[in-house]
Amino acid sequence: MKKTLRYNYRLNPTPEQEAKLIEFGATARGIWNLLLSENMRRYEFDKTFLFYNDMASLLKEIKPFEEFTWIKSFDSAAAQQVARDLETALKNAISKGRLQRFPKHKISYKKKKLHNDSFRAVNNSNCIRIEDGTISIPKVGKVPIILHRELASKIKTVTVQFRHGKWECSITQEVECKTALRVLKTITGFDINSKQTVVGSNGYVADNPKFLTQSKAKLNQLQRQLARRNKGSNRWHKTRQRINKLHGKISRQRLDFAHQISRQITNENDILVFEDLNVKAMQKFNGSMVADNVMALITQLSKYKAELAGKLYHEIGRFEKSTGICSECGQHHVLTLNDRHFICVACGVHQNRDLSAAKSIANTGELDLIAAGIVARVNPTSQRKAANKMKVFELSKFAVGSEKKRSSLAFIS
């Protein structure tokens, strides 16, 4: 099985290439606004939308006109990618399952004083390749690239964007996933909370480094400095760029931390059980705390890394209770955010709030996997005569309408 992954690299374009990248980003934004306006006009006329095939044909038809000569200098494959993105946004907006907002027109970078536009090029006929420390981008040329890691496979697409004062390219490649492990020896539940980033049922704890808090003094200083500047002046723009770069540093620190934690827990465990957190709702109460704790990012990174390694990733239901459950007897308790420890009213055992929640998540995930028919309890030969038996499961899938097992993969916890 193959999985599409995205790798980010830094670009060092020349002044001429940078001007071309800015122009192409603005062109992609112009095509988006043009196609979106046509869709809105079409919907007002006959209650229909234009989708990819219609939008691609429309772009081809308007190129000969003098008013749309600016589209000719743009890569045609990149223009088609804009149409694909708009089609996805329209379908998500009108789908009952997604409930996303209707797409909006993109604002000019001149109005925002920041050219943060982006465009995506497609590797047709090997037009995008890396040679001698440069990456060839259609109609831009060979742009110097900082290749900090080797490519995993053939390049599919390249997205170029200006972020936090630097040019970056995001390269998508197809990576082969490892075969599912025959024996999975550990199952661990992970609780993500505001105090620690991750607490595992096996005792693993990763404290939240709080990168935003570390840079808060410098950030406050720059924001006060920005308030003293005359808005629109050169010094105002320089201070604004410094604030933008500092936010970029904090973002990169969070991403690096999330990658390290997700890699460690994926390497040390064979079955990962997380809880499905409603991060968007949590951000309404304390958005900076949730963002600084990289809650959703760690689960996303752990999921794809587990799939690549042939391991098992599972999320329990969003409304499954995990906090305040005794890990010894299963007694439920009502706790406030200040209660970090509690004593079970049933068995009297002193419990750590987060560790108990992680163990509850592991138990719930185990029951979910058994109920779904993914795993089944068995006793291994080496443990049948032992007094203290370990939990052993057989990974299996049942045929529709029969009790016959198709496979006999096993894991031990």
Protein backbone atom coordinates (compact mmCIF):
# COMPACT_ATOMS: atom_id res chain seq x y z
CA MET A 1 0.00 0.00 0.00
CA LYS A 2 1.24 3.48 -0.88
CA LYS A 3 0.65 6.72 0.99
CA THR A 4 1.10 10.27 -0.28
CA LEU A 5 3.34 12.34 1.99
CA ARG A 6 4.42 15.97 1.86
CA TYR A 7 7.99 17.16 2.43
CA ASN A 8 8.90 20.84 2.92
CA TYR A 9 12.12 22.40 1.64
CA ARG A 10 13.53 25.93 1.76
CA LEU A 11 14.10 27.82 -1.52
CA ASN A 12 16.69 30.53 -2.25
CA PRO A 13 15.43 32.14 -5.48
CA THR A 14 17.29 34.90 -7.29
CA PRO A 15 15.62 38.36 -7.45
CA GLU A 16 14.35 37.62 -10.97
CA GLN A 17 12.97 34.23 -9.90
CA GLU A 18 11.40 35.75 -6.78
CA ALA A 19 9.57 38.31 -8.92
CA LYS A 20 8.33 35.46 -11.12
CA LEU A 21 7.12 33.47 -8.09
CA ILE A 22 5.25 36.50 -6.76
CA GLU A 23 3.67 37.00 -10.18
CA PHE A 24 2.59 33.36 -10.42
CA GLY A 25 1.13 33.43 -6.92
CA ALA A 26 -0.89 36.51 -7.83
CA THR A 27 -2.00 34.84 -11.07
CA ALA A 28 -3.23 31.78 -9.18
CA ARG A 29 -5.18 34.06 -6.85
CA GLY A 30 -6.64 35.93 -9.85
CA ILE A 31 -7.78 32.68 -11.48
CA TRP A 32 -9.40 31.60 -8.20
CA ASN A 33 -11.31 34.89 -7.93
CA LEU A 34 -12.30 34.76 -11.60
CA LEU A 35 -13.69 31.22 -11.43
CA LEU A 36 -15.39 31.87 -8.10
CA SER A 37 -17.12 34.98 -9.48
CA GLU A 38 -18.31 32.98 -12.50
CA ASN A 39 -19.69 30.27 -10.19
CA MET A 40 -21.54 32.84 -8.10
CA ARG A 41 -22.97 34.45 -11.24
CA ARG A 42 -24.00 31.07 -12.62
CA TYR A 43 -25.71 30.10 -9.36
CA GLU A 44 -27.73 33.33 -9.32
CA PHE A 45 -28.79 32.69 -12.93
CA ASP A 46 -29.81 29.00 -12.93
CA LYS A 47 -28.86 27.61 -9.47
CA THR A 48 -25.97 25.51 -10.83
CA PHE A 49 -22.21 25.45 -10.30
CA LEU A 50 -19.25 25.00 -12.61
CA PHE A 51 -17.03 22.07 -11.69
CA TYR A 52 -13.55 21.06 -12.81
CA ASN A 53 -14.23 20.09 -16.44
CA ASP A 54 -16.32 23.20 -17.05
CA MET A 55 -13.82 25.49 -15.34
CA ALA A 56 -10.87 23.99 -17.26
CA SER A 57 -12.75 24.50 -20.54
CA LEU A 58 -13.60 28.07 -19.54
CA LEU A 59 -9.94 28.90 -18.92
CA LYS A 60 -9.02 27.52 -22.33
CA GLU A 61 -11.75 29.54 -24.05
CA ILE A 62 -10.90 32.93 -22.50
CA LYS A 63 -7.12 32.78 -23.13
CA PRO A 64 -7.33 34.26 -26.68
CA PHE A 65 -9.07 37.41 -25.40
CA GLU A 66 -6.90 40.44 -24.76
CA GLU A 67 -8.29 40.98 -21.26
CA PHE A 68 -7.01 37.55 -20.16
CA THR A 69 -3.52 37.53 -21.66
CA TRP A 70 -2.14 37.39 -18.11
CA ILE A 71 -3.29 33.76 -17.92
CA LYS A 72 -1.09 32.76 -20.89
CA SER A 73 2.16 33.39 -18.99
CA PHE A 74 1.01 31.05 -16.24
CA ASP A 75 1.59 27.30 -16.26
CA SER A 76 -1.56 25.65 -17.64
CA ALA A 77 -1.25 22.64 -15.30
CA ALA A 78 -1.00 24.98 -12.29
CA ALA A 79 -4.13 26.82 -13.48
CA GLN A 80 -5.96 23.49 -13.63
CA GLN A 81 -4.91 22.81 -10.03
CA VAL A 82 -6.61 26.06 -8.98
CA ALA A 83 -9.80 24.79 -10.64
CA ARG A 84 -9.48 21.47 -8.78
CA ASP A 85 -9.05 23.28 -5.45
CA LEU A 86 -12.11 25.43 -6.11
CA GLU A 87 -14.14 22.36 -7.06
CA THR A 88 -13.17 20.70 -3.76
CA ALA A 89 -14.10 23.84 -1.81
CA LEU A 90 -17.49 24.05 -3.54
CA LYS A 91 -18.29 20.38 -2.92
CA ASN A 92 -17.31 20.68 0.74
CA ALA A 93 -19.52 23.77 1.11
CA ILE A 94 -22.64 22.13 -0.36
CA SER A 95 -22.09 18.71 1.27
CA LYS A 96 -24.15 18.07 4.38
CA GLY A 97 -21.44 15.93 5.89
CA ARG A 98 -18.67 18.57 5.75
CA LEU A 99 -20.60 21.76 6.69
CA GLN A 100 -17.79 24.06 5.54
CA ARG A 101 -18.21 27.68 4.61
CA PHE A 102 -18.70 28.78 1.03
CA PRO A 103 -15.33 29.75 -0.55
CA LYS A 104 -14.40 33.42 -0.50
CA HIS A 105 -12.43 35.70 -2.81
CA LYS A 106 -8.73 35.92 -1.97
CA ILE A 107 -7.40 39.32 -0.97
CA SER A 108 -4.56 40.97 -2.87
CA TYR A 109 -1.20 40.81 -1.16
CA LYS A 110 -0.81 44.56 -1.77
CA LYS A 111 -3.74 45.18 0.53
CA LYS A 112 -2.24 42.93 3.20
CA LYS A 113 1.31 44.28 2.61
CA LEU A 114 2.47 40.69 2.36
CA HIS A 115 2.84 38.43 -0.67
CA ASN A 116 1.73 35.14 0.87
CA ASP A 117 0.11 33.73 -2.28
CA SER A 118 0.91 30.20 -3.41
CA PHE A 119 0.56 28.02 -6.50
CA ARG A 120 0.90 24.29 -7.19
CA ALA A 121 2.74 22.85 -10.19
CA VAL A 122 2.27 19.28 -11.46
CA ASN A 123 5.13 17.02 -12.55
CA ASN A 124 3.96 16.18 -16.06
CA SER A 125 6.56 14.46 -18.27
CA ASN A 126 9.22 14.91 -15.57
CA CYS A 127 9.12 18.70 -15.89
CA ILE A 128 9.85 19.05 -12.15
CA ARG A 129 13.15 17.52 -11.11
CA ILE A 130 16.00 18.20 -8.72
CA GLU A 131 19.46 18.55 -10.22
CA ASP A 132 22.69 20.02 -8.81
CA GLY A 133 21.03 21.61 -5.80
CA THR A 134 18.20 23.21 -7.79
CA ILE A 135 14.57 22.35 -8.50
CA SER A 136 13.13 23.08 -11.93
CA ILE A 137 9.70 24.72 -11.79
CA PRO A 138 7.71 25.17 -15.04
CA LYS A 139 8.10 28.68 -16.53
CA VAL A 140 10.25 29.78 -13.58
CA GLY A 141 13.49 27.91 -14.13
CA LYS A 142 15.97 26.16 -11.85
CA VAL A 143 15.52 27.55 -8.34
CA PRO A 144 18.19 26.81 -5.67
CA ILE A 145 16.81 24.47 -3.00
CA ILE A 146 18.12 23.42 0.43
CA LEU A 147 17.80 19.63 0.14
CA HIS A 148 18.08 18.64 3.80
CA ARG A 149 16.76 15.12 3.10
CA GLU A 150 16.74 12.85 0.08
CA LEU A 151 13.57 12.34 -1.94
CA ALA A 152 11.57 9.23 -1.06
CA SER A 153 10.20 8.65 -4.57
CA LYS A 154 9.18 10.45 -7.75
CA ILE A 155 7.81 13.98 -7.36
CA LYS A 156 4.05 14.32 -7.91
CA THR A 157 3.35 18.01 -7.24
CA VAL A 158 5.20 21.04 -5.87
CA THR A 159 3.48 23.87 -3.97
CA VAL A 160 5.47 27.10 -3.72
CA GLN A 161 4.63 29.63 -1.00
CA PHE A 162 6.18 32.60 0.83
CA ARG A 163 5.84 32.04 4.60
CA HIS A 164 7.34 34.00 7.50
CA GLY A 165 9.81 35.84 5.31
CA LYS A 166 11.12 32.73 3.50
CA TRP A 167 10.27 30.91 0.29
CA GLU A 168 9.27 27.28 0.74
CA CYS A 169 8.23 24.44 -1.54
CA SER A 170 6.09 21.52 -0.47
CA ILE A 171 6.78 18.35 -2.47
CA THR A 172 4.30 15.47 -2.49
CA GLN A 173 5.60 11.94 -3.03
CA GLU A 174 4.23 8.43 -2.79
CA VAL A 175 5.82 6.33 -0.05
CA GLU A 176 5.41 2.56 0.29
CA CYS A 177 3.96 1.49 3.66
CA LYS A 178 5.56 -1.44 5.45
CA THR A 179 3.73 -4.74 5.65
CA ALA A 180 1.53 -5.08 8.73
CA LEU A 181 3.52 -6.53 11.61
CA ARG A 182 2.86 -10.20 12.35
CA VAL A 183 3.19 -9.70 16.11
CA LEU A 184 2.27 -6.47 17.89
CA LYS A 185 3.51 -6.59 21.46
CA THR A 186 2.23 -3.40 23.10
CA ILE A 187 -1.05 -1.51 23.29
CA THR A 188 -0.92 1.95 24.87
CA GLY A 189 -3.51 4.64 25.44
CA PHE A 190 -2.52 8.31 25.32
CA ASP A 191 -4.24 11.17 27.11
CA ILE A 192 -3.66 14.69 25.73
CA ASN A 193 -4.33 17.46 28.22
CA SER A 194 -3.49 21.07 29.00
CA LYS A 195 -0.83 20.42 31.65
CA GLN A 196 1.25 17.78 29.87
CA THR A 197 1.19 17.32 26.15
CA VAL A 198 0.93 13.50 26.22
CA VAL A 199 0.52 11.01 29.07
CA GLY A 200 0.70 7.30 28.19
CA SER A 201 -0.89 4.38 30.01
CA ASN A 202 2.59 2.82 30.23
CA GLY A 203 3.86 5.77 32.31
CA TYR A 204 5.26 7.83 29.43
CA VAL A 205 4.95 11.60 30.01
CA ALA A 206 5.87 14.45 27.63
CA ASP A 207 5.70 17.87 29.25
CA ASN A 208 4.43 20.83 27.25
CA PRO A 209 7.41 23.11 26.42
CA LYS A 210 5.05 26.10 25.84
CA PHE A 211 7.03 27.77 23.07
CA LEU A 212 4.64 30.71 22.89
CA THR A 213 5.18 31.44 26.59
CA GLN A 214 8.96 31.26 26.10
CA SER A 215 8.80 33.93 23.38
CA LYS A 216 6.06 35.98 25.03
CA ALA A 217 8.40 38.68 26.39
CA LYS A 218 10.04 39.24 22.99
CA LEU A 219 6.66 39.18 21.27
CA ASN A 220 5.19 41.75 23.66
CA GLN A 221 8.22 43.99 23.14
CA LEU A 222 7.81 43.91 19.35
CA GLN A 223 4.07 44.51 19.57
CA ARG A 224 4.60 47.57 21.79
CA GLN A 225 7.22 48.75 19.33
CA LEU A 226 4.77 48.30 16.46
CA ALA A 227 2.15 50.35 18.29
CA ARG A 228 4.60 53.30 18.54
CA ARG A 229 5.39 53.29 14.80
CA ASN A 230 3.49 55.33 12.25
CA LYS A 231 1.24 52.87 10.45
CA GLY A 232 2.45 52.29 6.89
CA SER A 233 5.98 53.65 7.48
CA ASN A 234 9.16 51.72 6.68
CA ARG A 235 9.90 51.07 10.36
CA TRP A 236 6.32 49.88 10.87
CA HIS A 237 6.76 47.34 8.05
CA LYS A 238 10.13 46.18 9.42
CA THR A 239 8.71 45.63 12.91
CA ARG A 240 5.74 43.79 11.43
CA GLN A 241 8.08 41.49 9.53
CA ARG A 242 10.03 40.78 12.73
CA ILE A 243 6.79 39.79 14.49
CA ASN A 244 5.89 37.57 11.54
CA LYS A 245 9.30 35.85 11.65
CA LEU A 246 8.99 35.28 15.41
CA HIS A 247 5.60 33.62 14.92
CA GLY A 248 7.20 31.49 12.21
CA LYS A 249 9.92 30.40 14.64
CA ILE A 250 7.31 29.40 17.24
CA SER A 251 5.39 27.45 14.58
CA ARG A 252 8.51 25.54 13.52
CA GLN A 253 9.38 24.75 17.15
CA ARG A 254 5.91 23.30 17.69
CA LEU A 255 6.12 21.21 14.52
CA ASP A 256 9.55 19.87 15.42
CA PHE A 257 8.39 18.97 18.94
CA ALA A 258 5.28 17.22 17.58
CA HIS A 259 7.41 15.20 15.14
CA GLN A 260 9.79 14.11 17.91
CA ILE A 261 6.99 13.03 20.27
CA SER A 262 4.99 11.22 17.57
CA ARG A 263 8.10 9.42 16.32
CA GLN A 264 9.04 8.29 19.83
CA ILE A 265 5.63 6.92 20.76
CA THR A 266 5.28 5.23 17.36
CA ASN A 267 8.65 3.52 17.68
CA GLU A 268 8.00 2.34 21.24
CA ASN A 269 4.42 1.07 20.81
CA ASP A 270 2.69 -1.24 18.36
CA ILE A 271 -0.94 -0.22 18.97
CA LEU A 272 -1.68 3.45 19.63
CA VAL A 273 -5.03 4.50 21.11
CA PHE A 274 -5.95 8.20 21.24
CA GLU A 275 -9.15 10.06 22.05
CA ASP A 276 -11.01 12.00 19.37
CA LEU A 277 -10.76 15.54 20.76
CA ASN A 278 -12.94 18.39 19.49
CA VAL A 279 -10.00 20.79 19.20
CA LYS A 280 -11.97 23.45 17.32
CA ALA A 281 -14.47 23.74 20.18
CA MET A 282 -11.66 23.80 22.76
CA GLN A 283 -10.03 26.73 20.97
CA LYS A 284 -13.10 28.88 21.65
CA PHE A 285 -12.30 28.79 25.37
CA ASN A 286 -8.51 29.13 25.28
CA GLY A 287 -7.19 29.16 21.75
CA SER A 288 -3.57 30.07 22.55
CA MET A 289 -3.25 27.28 25.13
CA VAL A 290 -4.65 24.66 22.75
CA ALA A 291 -2.47 25.86 19.86
CA ASP A 292 0.65 25.91 22.05
CA ASN A 293 -0.03 22.32 23.13
CA VAL A 294 -0.17 20.91 19.55
CA MET A 295 -3.01 18.59 20.56
CA ALA A 296 -4.40 17.78 17.14
CA LEU A 297 -1.01 17.82 15.41
CA ILE A 298 0.43 14.99 17.51
CA THR A 299 -2.50 12.67 16.73
CA GLN A 300 -2.28 13.44 13.00
CA LEU A 301 1.46 12.77 12.86
CA SER A 302 1.17 9.61 14.97
CA LYS A 303 -1.55 8.24 12.70
CA TYR A 304 0.38 8.43 9.44
CA LYS A 305 3.63 7.26 11.04
CA ALA A 306 1.87 4.22 12.49
CA GLU A 307 0.45 3.41 9.05
CA LEU A 308 3.89 3.70 7.45
CA ALA A 309 5.40 1.35 10.06
CA GLY A 310 2.63 -1.25 9.65
CA LYS A 311 1.30 -0.63 13.16
CA LEU A 312 -2.24 -0.05 14.41
CA TYR A 313 -3.75 3.36 15.22
CA HIS A 314 -7.18 3.73 16.82
CA GLU A 315 -9.30 6.61 18.16
CA ILE A 316 -12.04 6.10 20.73
CA GLY A 317 -15.34 7.97 20.38
CA ARG A 318 -15.46 11.68 21.11
CA PHE A 319 -18.09 11.24 23.83
CA GLU A 320 -16.44 8.29 25.56
CA LYS A 321 -15.62 9.25 29.17
CA SER A 322 -11.99 8.80 30.14
CA THR A 323 -11.25 11.39 32.84
CA GLY A 324 -12.08 10.45 36.43
CA ILE A 325 -12.36 6.70 35.85
CA CYS A 326 -10.52 4.52 38.35
CA SER A 327 -8.00 2.32 36.54
CA GLU A 328 -8.39 -0.44 39.18
CA CYS A 329 -12.17 -0.87 39.54
CA GLY A 330 -13.69 1.38 36.85
CA GLN A 331 -15.55 3.67 39.26
CA HIS A 332 -16.57 7.03 37.73
CA HIS A 333 -15.71 10.30 39.49
CA VAL A 334 -16.60 13.92 38.75
CA LEU A 335 -13.42 16.05 38.73
CA THR A 336 -12.67 19.72 38.14
CA LEU A 337 -9.68 21.00 36.18
CA ASN A 338 -7.84 21.68 39.45
CA ASP A 339 -8.15 18.05 40.62
CA ARG A 340 -4.92 16.47 39.32
CA HIS A 341 -5.16 13.51 41.76
CA PHE A 342 -8.09 11.72 43.36
CA ILE A 343 -8.84 8.80 45.68
CA CYS A 344 -11.31 6.23 44.39
CA VAL A 345 -14.46 6.13 46.52
CA ALA A 346 -14.94 2.43 45.75
CA CYS A 347 -11.52 0.82 46.20
CA GLY A 348 -9.64 3.66 47.96
CA VAL A 349 -6.69 3.66 45.53
CA HIS A 350 -4.88 6.97 45.02
CA GLN A 351 -5.03 7.85 41.33
CA ASN A 352 -3.22 10.28 39.05
CA ARG A 353 -5.86 11.99 36.92
CA ASP A 354 -3.98 11.87 33.60
CA LEU A 355 -2.47 8.40 34.03
CA SER A 356 -5.86 6.99 34.98
CA ALA A 357 -7.41 8.64 31.90
CA ALA A 358 -4.71 7.13 29.67
CA LYS A 359 -5.36 3.65 31.07
CA SER A 360 -9.09 4.14 30.55
CA ILE A 361 -8.45 5.14 26.93
CA ALA A 362 -6.35 2.00 26.41
CA ASN A 363 -9.10 -0.23 27.87
CA THR A 364 -11.83 1.45 25.80
CA GLY A 365 -9.74 1.16 22.65
CA GLU A 366 -9.11 -2.51 23.35
CA LEU A 367 -12.83 -3.20 23.71
CA ASP A 368 -13.56 -1.22 20.53
CA LEU A 369 -11.08 -3.27 18.52
CA ILE A 370 -12.53 -6.52 19.86
CA ALA A 371 -16.12 -5.44 19.18
CA ALA A 372 -15.25 -4.40 15.63
CA GLY A 373 -13.78 -7.82 14.94
CA ILE A 374 -10.28 -6.45 14.34
CA VAL A 375 -8.76 -8.39 17.24
CA ALA A 376 -9.85 -11.41 19.29
CA ARG A 377 -8.52 -12.71 22.61
CA VAL A 378 -6.46 -15.88 22.52
CA ASN A 379 -3.91 -17.53 24.80
CA PRO A 380 -0.41 -18.00 23.36
CA THR A 381 1.24 -21.40 23.79
CA SER A 382 4.01 -19.97 25.97
CA GLN A 383 1.51 -18.46 28.42
CA ARG A 384 -1.09 -21.22 28.77
CA LYS A 385 0.51 -22.82 31.82
CA ALA A 386 1.73 -19.62 33.39
CA ALA A 387 0.03 -18.38 36.55
CA ASN A 388 0.23 -14.70 35.55
CA LYS A 389 -1.12 -14.66 31.99
CA MET A 390 -0.57 -11.75 29.63
CA LYS A 391 -3.24 -10.39 27.34
CA VAL A 392 -2.91 -11.84 23.88
CA PHE A 393 -5.01 -10.93 20.87
CA GLU A 394 -5.36 -12.34 17.39
CA LEU A 395 -5.75 -9.76 14.64
CA SER A 396 -8.49 -11.05 12.37
CA LYS A 397 -11.22 -10.02 9.94
CA PHE A 398 -14.37 -12.04 9.49
CA ALA A 399 -15.94 -12.76 6.13
CA VAL A 400 -19.36 -11.24 5.53
CA GLY A 401 -22.02 -13.73 6.67
CA SER A 402 -19.58 -16.32 7.97
CA GLU A 403 -17.42 -17.00 11.03
CA LYS A 404 -14.36 -18.02 9.01
CA LYS A 405 -11.22 -16.01 9.73
CA ARG A 406 -9.26 -14.62 6.82
CA SER A 407 -6.01 -13.97 8.63
CA SER A 408 -4.30 -14.89 11.88
CA LEU A 409 -2.04 -11.99 12.77
CA ALA A 410 -1.52 -11.63 16.52
CA PHE A 411 -0.37 -9.00 18.98
CA ILE A 412 0.61 -9.26 22.62
CA SER A 413 0.07 -6.56 25.24
